[in-house]
Short mmCIF file of C-alpha atoms in Angstrom, two decimals:
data_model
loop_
_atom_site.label_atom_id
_atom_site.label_comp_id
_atom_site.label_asym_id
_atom_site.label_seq_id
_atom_site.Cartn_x
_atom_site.Cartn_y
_atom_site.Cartn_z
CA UNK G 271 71.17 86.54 110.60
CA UNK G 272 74.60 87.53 109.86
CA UNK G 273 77.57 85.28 111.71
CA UNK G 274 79.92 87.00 114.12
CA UNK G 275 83.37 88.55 111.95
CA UNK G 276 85.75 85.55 111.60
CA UNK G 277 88.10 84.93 108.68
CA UNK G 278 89.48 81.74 109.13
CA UNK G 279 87.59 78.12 108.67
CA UNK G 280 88.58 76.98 112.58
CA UNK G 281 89.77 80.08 114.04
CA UNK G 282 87.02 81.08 117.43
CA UNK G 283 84.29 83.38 116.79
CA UNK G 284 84.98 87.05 117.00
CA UNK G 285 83.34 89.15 118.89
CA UNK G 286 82.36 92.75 116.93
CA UNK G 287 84.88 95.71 118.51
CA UNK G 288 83.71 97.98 120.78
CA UNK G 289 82.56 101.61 119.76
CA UNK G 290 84.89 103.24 122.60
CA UNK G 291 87.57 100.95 121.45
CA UNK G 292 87.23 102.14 117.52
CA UNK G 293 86.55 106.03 119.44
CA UNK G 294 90.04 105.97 121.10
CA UNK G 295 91.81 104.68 117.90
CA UNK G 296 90.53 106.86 115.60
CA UNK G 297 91.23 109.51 118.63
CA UNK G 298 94.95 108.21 118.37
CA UNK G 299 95.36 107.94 114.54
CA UNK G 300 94.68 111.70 114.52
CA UNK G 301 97.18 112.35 116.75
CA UNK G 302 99.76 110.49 115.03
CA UNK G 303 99.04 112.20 111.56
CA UNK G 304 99.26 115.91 113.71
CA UNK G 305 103.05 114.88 113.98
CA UNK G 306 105.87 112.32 115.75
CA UNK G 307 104.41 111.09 119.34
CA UNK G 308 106.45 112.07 121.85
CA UNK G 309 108.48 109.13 123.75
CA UNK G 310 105.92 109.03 126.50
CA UNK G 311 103.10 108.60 124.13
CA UNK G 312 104.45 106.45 122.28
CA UNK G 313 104.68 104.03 125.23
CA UNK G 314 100.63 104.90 125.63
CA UNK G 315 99.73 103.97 122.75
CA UNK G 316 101.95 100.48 122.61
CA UNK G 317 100.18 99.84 126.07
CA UNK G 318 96.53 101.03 124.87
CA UNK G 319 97.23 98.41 121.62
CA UNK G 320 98.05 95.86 124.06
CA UNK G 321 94.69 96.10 126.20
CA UNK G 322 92.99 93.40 123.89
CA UNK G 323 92.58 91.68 120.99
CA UNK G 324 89.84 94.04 120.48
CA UNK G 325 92.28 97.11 120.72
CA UNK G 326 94.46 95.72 118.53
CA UNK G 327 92.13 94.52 115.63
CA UNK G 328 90.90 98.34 116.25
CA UNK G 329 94.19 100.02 115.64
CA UNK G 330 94.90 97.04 112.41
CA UNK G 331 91.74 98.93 110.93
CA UNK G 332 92.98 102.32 111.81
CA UNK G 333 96.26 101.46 110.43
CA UNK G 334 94.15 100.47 107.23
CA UNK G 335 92.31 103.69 106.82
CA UNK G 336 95.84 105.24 107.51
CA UNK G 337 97.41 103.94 104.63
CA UNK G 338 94.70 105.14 102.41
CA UNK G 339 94.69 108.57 103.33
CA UNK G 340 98.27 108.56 102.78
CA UNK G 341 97.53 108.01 99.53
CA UNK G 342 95.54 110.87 98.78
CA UNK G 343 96.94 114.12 97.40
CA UNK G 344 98.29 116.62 100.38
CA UNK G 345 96.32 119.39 99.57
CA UNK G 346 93.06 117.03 100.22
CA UNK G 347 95.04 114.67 102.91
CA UNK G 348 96.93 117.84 105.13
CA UNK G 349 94.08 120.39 106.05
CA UNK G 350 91.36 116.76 106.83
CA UNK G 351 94.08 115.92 109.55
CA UNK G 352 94.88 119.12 111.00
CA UNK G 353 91.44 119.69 110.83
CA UNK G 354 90.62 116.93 113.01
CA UNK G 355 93.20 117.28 115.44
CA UNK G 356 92.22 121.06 116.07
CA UNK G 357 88.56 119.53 116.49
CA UNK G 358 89.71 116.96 119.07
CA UNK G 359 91.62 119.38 121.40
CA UNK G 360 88.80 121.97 121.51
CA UNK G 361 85.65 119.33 121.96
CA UNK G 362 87.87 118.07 124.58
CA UNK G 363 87.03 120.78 127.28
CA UNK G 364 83.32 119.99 126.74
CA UNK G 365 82.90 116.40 125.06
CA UNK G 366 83.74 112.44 126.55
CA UNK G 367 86.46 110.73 124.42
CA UNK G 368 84.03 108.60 122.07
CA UNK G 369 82.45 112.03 120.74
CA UNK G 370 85.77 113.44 120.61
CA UNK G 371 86.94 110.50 118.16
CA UNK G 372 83.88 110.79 116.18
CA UNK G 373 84.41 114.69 115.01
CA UNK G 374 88.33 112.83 114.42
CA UNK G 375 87.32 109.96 112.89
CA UNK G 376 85.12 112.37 110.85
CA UNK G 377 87.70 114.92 109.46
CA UNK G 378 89.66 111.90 108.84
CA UNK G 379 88.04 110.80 105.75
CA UNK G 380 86.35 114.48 104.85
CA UNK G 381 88.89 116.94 103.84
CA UNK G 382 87.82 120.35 102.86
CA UNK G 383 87.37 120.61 99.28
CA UNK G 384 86.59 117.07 99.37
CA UNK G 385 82.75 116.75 98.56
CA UNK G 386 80.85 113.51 100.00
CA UNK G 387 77.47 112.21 100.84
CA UNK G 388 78.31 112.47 104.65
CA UNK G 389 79.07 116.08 104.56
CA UNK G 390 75.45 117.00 104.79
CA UNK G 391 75.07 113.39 107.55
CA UNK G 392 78.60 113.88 109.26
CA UNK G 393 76.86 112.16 112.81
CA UNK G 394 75.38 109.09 111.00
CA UNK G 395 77.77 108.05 109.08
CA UNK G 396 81.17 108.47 110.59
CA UNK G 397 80.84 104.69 112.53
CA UNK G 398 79.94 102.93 109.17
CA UNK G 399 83.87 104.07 108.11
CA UNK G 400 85.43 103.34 111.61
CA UNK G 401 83.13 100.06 111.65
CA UNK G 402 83.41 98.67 108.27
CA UNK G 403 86.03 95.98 108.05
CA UNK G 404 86.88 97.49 105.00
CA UNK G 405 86.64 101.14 103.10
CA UNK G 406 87.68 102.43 100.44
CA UNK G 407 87.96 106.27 100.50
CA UNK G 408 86.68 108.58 98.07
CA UNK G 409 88.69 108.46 94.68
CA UNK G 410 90.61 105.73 95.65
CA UNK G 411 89.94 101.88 94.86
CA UNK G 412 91.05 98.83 97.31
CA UNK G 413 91.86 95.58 96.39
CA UNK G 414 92.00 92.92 98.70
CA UNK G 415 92.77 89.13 99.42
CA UNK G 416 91.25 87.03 101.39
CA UNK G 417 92.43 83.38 103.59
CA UNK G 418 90.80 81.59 101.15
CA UNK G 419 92.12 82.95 98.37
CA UNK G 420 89.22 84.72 96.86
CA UNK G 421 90.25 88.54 95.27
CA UNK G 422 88.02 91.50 96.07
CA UNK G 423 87.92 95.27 94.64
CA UNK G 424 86.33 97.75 96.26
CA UNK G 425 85.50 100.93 94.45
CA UNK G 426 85.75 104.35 95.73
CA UNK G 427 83.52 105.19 98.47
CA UNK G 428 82.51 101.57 99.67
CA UNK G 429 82.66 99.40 102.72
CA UNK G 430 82.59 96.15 103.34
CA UNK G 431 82.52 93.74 106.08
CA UNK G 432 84.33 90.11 105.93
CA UNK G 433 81.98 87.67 108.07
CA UNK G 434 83.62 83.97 107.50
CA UNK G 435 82.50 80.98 110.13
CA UNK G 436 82.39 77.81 109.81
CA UNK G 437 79.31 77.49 107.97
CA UNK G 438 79.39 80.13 105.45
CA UNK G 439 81.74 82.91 103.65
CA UNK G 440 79.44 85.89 104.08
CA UNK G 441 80.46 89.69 102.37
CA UNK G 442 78.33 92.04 103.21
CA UNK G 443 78.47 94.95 101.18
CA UNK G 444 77.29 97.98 103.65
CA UNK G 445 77.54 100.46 100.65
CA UNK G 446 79.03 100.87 97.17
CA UNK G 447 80.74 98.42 94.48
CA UNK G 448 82.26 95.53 94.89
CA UNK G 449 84.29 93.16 92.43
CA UNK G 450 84.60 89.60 93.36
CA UNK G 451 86.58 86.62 91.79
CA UNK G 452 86.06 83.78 94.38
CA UNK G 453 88.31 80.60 95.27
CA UNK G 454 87.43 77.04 95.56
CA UNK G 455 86.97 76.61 99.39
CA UNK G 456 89.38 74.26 101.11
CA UNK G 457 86.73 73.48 103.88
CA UNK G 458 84.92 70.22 103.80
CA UNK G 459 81.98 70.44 103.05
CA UNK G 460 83.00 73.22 101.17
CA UNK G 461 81.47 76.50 102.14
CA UNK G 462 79.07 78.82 100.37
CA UNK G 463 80.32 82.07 99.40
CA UNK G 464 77.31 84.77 99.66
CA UNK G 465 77.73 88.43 99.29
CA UNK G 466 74.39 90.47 101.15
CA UNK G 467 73.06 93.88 100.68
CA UNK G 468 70.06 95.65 102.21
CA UNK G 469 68.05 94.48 99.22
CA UNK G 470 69.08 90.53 99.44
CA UNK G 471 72.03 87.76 98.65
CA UNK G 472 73.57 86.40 96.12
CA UNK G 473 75.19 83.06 96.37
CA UNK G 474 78.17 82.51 93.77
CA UNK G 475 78.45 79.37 92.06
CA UNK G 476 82.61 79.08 91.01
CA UNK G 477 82.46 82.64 89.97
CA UNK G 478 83.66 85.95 88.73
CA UNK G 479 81.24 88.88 89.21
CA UNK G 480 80.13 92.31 90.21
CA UNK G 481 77.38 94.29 92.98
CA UNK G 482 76.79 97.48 93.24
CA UNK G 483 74.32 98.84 95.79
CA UNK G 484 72.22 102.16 94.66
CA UNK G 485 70.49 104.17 96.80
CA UNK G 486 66.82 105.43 95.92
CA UNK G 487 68.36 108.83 94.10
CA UNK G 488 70.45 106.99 92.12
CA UNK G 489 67.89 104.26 90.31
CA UNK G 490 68.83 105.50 86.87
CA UNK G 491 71.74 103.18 86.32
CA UNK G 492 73.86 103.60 82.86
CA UNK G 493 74.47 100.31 82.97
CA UNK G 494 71.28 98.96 83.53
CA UNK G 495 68.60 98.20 80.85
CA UNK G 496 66.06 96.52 82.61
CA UNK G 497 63.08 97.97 85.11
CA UNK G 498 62.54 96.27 88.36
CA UNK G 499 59.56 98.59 89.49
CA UNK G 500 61.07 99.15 91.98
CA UNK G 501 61.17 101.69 95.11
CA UNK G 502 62.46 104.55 96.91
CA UNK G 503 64.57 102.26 98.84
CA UNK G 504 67.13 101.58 96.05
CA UNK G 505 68.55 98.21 94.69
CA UNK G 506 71.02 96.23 93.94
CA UNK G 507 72.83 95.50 90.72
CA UNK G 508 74.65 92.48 90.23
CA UNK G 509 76.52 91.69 87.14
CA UNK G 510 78.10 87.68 86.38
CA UNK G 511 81.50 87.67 84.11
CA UNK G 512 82.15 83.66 84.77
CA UNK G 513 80.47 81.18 86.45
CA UNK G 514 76.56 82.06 87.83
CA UNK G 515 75.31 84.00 90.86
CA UNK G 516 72.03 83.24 92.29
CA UNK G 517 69.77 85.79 93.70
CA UNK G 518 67.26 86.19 96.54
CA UNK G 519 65.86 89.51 97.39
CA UNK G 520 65.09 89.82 100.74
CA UNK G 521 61.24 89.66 100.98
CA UNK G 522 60.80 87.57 97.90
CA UNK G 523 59.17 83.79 98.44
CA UNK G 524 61.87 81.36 96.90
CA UNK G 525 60.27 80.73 93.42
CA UNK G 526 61.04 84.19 92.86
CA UNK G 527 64.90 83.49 93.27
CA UNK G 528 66.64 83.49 90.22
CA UNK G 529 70.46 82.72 89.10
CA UNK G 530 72.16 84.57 86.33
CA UNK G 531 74.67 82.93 83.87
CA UNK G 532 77.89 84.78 82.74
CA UNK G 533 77.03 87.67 80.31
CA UNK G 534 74.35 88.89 82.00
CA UNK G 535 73.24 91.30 84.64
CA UNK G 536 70.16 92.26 86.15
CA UNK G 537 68.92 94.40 89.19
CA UNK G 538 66.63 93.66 92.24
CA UNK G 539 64.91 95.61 95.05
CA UNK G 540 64.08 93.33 98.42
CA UNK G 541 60.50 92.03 96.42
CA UNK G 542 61.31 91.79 92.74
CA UNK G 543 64.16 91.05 89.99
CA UNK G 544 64.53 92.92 87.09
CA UNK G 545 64.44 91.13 83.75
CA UNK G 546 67.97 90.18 83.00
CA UNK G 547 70.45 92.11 80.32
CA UNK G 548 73.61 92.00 78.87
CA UNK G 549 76.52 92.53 81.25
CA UNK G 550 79.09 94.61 80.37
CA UNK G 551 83.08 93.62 81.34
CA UNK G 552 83.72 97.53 80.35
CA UNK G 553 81.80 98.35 83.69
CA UNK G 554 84.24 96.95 85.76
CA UNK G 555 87.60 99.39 84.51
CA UNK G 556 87.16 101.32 87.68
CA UNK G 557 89.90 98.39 88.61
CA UNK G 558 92.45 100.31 86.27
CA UNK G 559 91.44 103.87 87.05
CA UNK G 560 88.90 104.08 83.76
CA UNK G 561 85.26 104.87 83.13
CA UNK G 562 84.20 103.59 79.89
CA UNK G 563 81.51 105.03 78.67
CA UNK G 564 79.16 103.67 75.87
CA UNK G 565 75.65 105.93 75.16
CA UNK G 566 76.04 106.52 78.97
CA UNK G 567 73.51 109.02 79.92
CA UNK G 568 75.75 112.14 81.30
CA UNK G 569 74.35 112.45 84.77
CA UNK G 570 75.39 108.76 85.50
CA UNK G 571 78.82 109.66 84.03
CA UNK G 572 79.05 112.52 86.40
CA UNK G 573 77.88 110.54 89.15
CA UNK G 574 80.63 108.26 88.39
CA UNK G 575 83.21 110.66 88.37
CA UNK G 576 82.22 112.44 91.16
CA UNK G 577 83.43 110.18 93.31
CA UNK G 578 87.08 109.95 92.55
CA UNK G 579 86.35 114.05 92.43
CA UNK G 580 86.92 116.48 95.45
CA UNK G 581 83.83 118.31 94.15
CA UNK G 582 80.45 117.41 93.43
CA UNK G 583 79.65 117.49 89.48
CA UNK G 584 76.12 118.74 88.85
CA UNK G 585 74.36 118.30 85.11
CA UNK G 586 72.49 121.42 84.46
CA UNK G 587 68.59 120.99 83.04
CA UNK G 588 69.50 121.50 79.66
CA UNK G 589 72.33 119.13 79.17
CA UNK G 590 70.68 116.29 81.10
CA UNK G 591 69.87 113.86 78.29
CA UNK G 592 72.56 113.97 76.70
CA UNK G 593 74.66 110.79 76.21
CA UNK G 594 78.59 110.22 76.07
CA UNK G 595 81.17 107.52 74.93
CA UNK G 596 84.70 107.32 75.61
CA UNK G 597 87.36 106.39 78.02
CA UNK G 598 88.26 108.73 80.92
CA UNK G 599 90.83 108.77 83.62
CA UNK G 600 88.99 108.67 86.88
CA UNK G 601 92.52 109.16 88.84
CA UNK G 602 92.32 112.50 87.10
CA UNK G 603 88.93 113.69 86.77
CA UNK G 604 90.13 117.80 85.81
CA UNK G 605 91.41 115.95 82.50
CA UNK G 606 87.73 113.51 82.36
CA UNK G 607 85.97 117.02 82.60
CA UNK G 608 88.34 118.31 79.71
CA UNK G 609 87.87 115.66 77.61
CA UNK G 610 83.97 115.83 78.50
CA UNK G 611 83.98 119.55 77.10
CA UNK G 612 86.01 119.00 73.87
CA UNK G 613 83.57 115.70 72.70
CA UNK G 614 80.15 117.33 73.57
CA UNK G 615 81.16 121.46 73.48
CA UNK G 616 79.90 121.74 76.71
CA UNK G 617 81.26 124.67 79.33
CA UNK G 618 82.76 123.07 82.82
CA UNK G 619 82.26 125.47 85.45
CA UNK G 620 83.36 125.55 89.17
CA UNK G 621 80.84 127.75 91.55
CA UNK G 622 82.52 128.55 94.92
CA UNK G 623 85.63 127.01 96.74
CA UNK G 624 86.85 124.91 99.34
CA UNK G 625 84.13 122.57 100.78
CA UNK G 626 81.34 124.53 99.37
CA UNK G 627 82.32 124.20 95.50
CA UNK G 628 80.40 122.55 92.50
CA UNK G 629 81.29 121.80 89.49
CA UNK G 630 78.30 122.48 86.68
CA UNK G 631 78.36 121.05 83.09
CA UNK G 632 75.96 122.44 80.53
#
């Protein structure tokens, strides 16, 4: 079972926030992106952060998600905001606050033009953003640090929740990629340091490494070699630079467990490990804005791009096995698509605009 949030070795257990609490601040993070509070709100909101030490860990996370979307270019950044504002004022006449923040919290992190997932969800998967201790929005990367000292990237489009206690340093990785390079625990006894998915744990031994959890469409991974006979319910793909990482799917009896050494990778579903392969330190130059390609097969390499893209990138029937090599610029994917045309003389095409527009290669 996972151990309430708490990042510190002796600090008291912390109780999850509340969804009204993570409603209202998303609720007030949209009004402060529609423009300068007035004086009298501004008093509001310093009294609504002062409520709790749930209302305030809520508004540190807003502040988070904030600073990301910042970051983001203003034609993608602009019309999400004044999008959600507009939705919060008219779903007020016929809405409570919490489904107000929702359609906010929403537009917050899915601007028009901006293609996700969660377009075609919006309902489900709004909390896992507003929830997640951490997210990293679409084409951008986070990278974190945490009390103990251990570094963490998180690629574009993941979350991640920080569960420390006094027994254990649990990540669990809700969705996404996730690069870890952990520190030598001050605690005595010294802590383990476990990273979860939906699929199982890994437990790091002094270690530098990667996860990635895919979903059941996206099984075909480029940097994968191995079969795990697996499922529709995805995997997990865990890749060991230094050190070792031990693994134990979920529904698998212990002598099943298995730890990799550095150099290799391998991928497991909740019953089974693949057989292990070679792992690859190219896979992890998402960290500087790259995708390096080697024989990857082009759908994966359009998967990858598509999510520092504000469009989806579809491989038409007749170029899908085709492989590419090279280095691209994810922080510019117009130039990766470019550069994709010139090596393989293929023709980039965009289909519709705004939210509704695709980009086809073939």
């Amino acid at each position: 079972m996972a151990e309430p949030l708490n990042h510190s070795t002796n600090a008291p257990i912390v109780e999850p926030i509340d969804e009204r609490i993570l409603a209202e601040a998303a609720a007030w993070l949209a009004q402060l992106q529609d423009g300068p509070l007035p004086p009298a709100e501004q008093a509001r909101l310093a009294a609504w952060r002062q409520q709790s030490p749930q209302h305030q860990r809520a508004w540190q996370r807003a502040e988070r998600l904030l600073g990301q979307l910042n970051a983001l270019p203003a034609p993608l950044a602009g019309p999400a905001l004044h999008a959600s504002a507009q939705a919060s004022l008219q779903a007020s006449r016929r809405a409570s606050l919490a489904r107000i923040a929702k359609g906010t919290a929403l537009a917050l992190l899915i601007a028009p033009g901006a293609w996700l997932l969660w377009q075609r969800q919006p309902w489900q998967h709004w909390r896992h953003w507003m929830d997640a201790d951490y997210a990293a929005l679409p084409g951008q990367s986070l990278d974190l640090q945490l009390d103990d000292g251990s570094q963490l990237s998180l690629h574009a489009g993941s979350q991640l929740d920080v569960r420390y206690s006094r027994r254990q340093r649990l990540l669990h990785l809700r969705q996404g990629e996730l690069y870890v390079h952990t520190a030598a625990d001050s605690a005595q006894p010294p802590r383990p340091f476990i990273v979860s998915t939906a699929h199982g744990r890994m437990q790091a031994l002094g270690t530098r490494f990667a996860v990635r959890q895919l979903d059941g469409r996206d099984g075909r991974d480029g940097r994968n070699n191995g079969s795990d006979g697996g499922n529709d319910g995805g995997s997990t793909l865990l890749a060991v630079y230094e050190g070792a990482v031990r693994i134990e799917p979920a529904d698998a009896p212990s002598a099943a467990h298995r730890t990799l050494r550095a150099g290799q990778q391998a991928r497991f579903t909740r019953e089974a490990i693949a057989p292990a392969s070679a792992a690859r330190e190219a896979d992890t130059a998402w960290r500087q804005g790259l995708l390096i390609a080697d024989a990857m097969p082009l759908p994966d390499w359009a998967a990858a791009l598509a999510r520092h893209s504000g469009r989806p990138i579809r491989v038409l029937p007749a170029a899908q096995a085709l492989r590419i090599s090279g280095t691209f610029p994810l922080r510019d994917p117009d130039r990766a698509l470019r550069m994709l045309a010139a090596t393989l003389r293929l023709r980039i095409r965009q289909r519709g605009q705004g939210e509704g527009a695709v980009v086809e290669i073939g």
